[in-house]
Amino acid sequence: MPELPELEIVRDVLRRRLVGRRITEVSLSPKGGPIVARDLTGHGFREGLTGRSIESVQRRGKFLLFGLGPEAGPPPLTLAVNPKLTGRLQLSGPAGKKAGPVHVTLHFEAPTEELRYVDQKRMGQLYLTAELAAIPTFAEMGPDALEVLAETFRNRLRRFRGEIKGVLSREQFLAGIGNAYADEILWRARLHPYRKVGTLTSEEIDRLYAAMNVTLRESIGKVEAAMGEDIHLKPRDFFAVHMRGGKLCPRCGARVSEITAGGRITNFCRTCQPGGLIRGL
Ligand SMILES: [Zn+2]
């Protein structure tokens, strides 16, 4: 569920609140813990984390990367959190209400606080690793959507086939955009989500690139304002079309369309985003 704009703010909050702090204890839930927590070091997930300090918090695509200082000598390790569709992180005092089923908890001392990994469906993953390339699919990720240059965007797009929405939300093309923000970006670019990439004109590709940048950057500000320190929240009430099927398009006033295909909901405005004659009827 969290995509680039949310994870930017989660990273900022966690960087400010956790860097320099020591993990005193790690707990895994009996059922979900072993499913979401993956140890790639061979020395154990809890064993590898306990006693280490958080030295950095970064984001790469839809991964949050916690750089861990050595407990007693090298090597430095990374805890990479990929919340996928249903995972979230929550920072709370030990008595704070849980945002959902908690599978992994990192405990910190002074002030006593915990970082919880909450996941309704246990779809996400937390990898403990000495090498990022050891994380499945990590090395295949394309450039970050917030950093990709216009020329790289255009060149990479030519290498992909299929419908533009699917390509835009593929990590191999660009890292960070999922189902929700793909809808928002395409609405802003006035492009039908089921247009084939190969049919886009260079003017349309430039419009798409510009729309992606504006949408992501504006959304980061809105997410920050709505989320505050509550990093487990998913503020999305500012969306123009995503999850707004049947409501009015904020640009033209037509009803927002909704199509469900392959378990994914797509929302768009047929008036502002014409075309897509094959599937988008
Ligand atoms: Zn419209």
CSV table of C-alpha atoms in Angstrom, one decimal, residues 134 146 220:
chain,number,residue,atom,x,y,z
A,134,ALA,CA,20.9,-10.6,-2.1
A,146,LEU,CA,11.7,10.8,-8.0
A,220,ILE,CA,4.7,14.2,-0.6
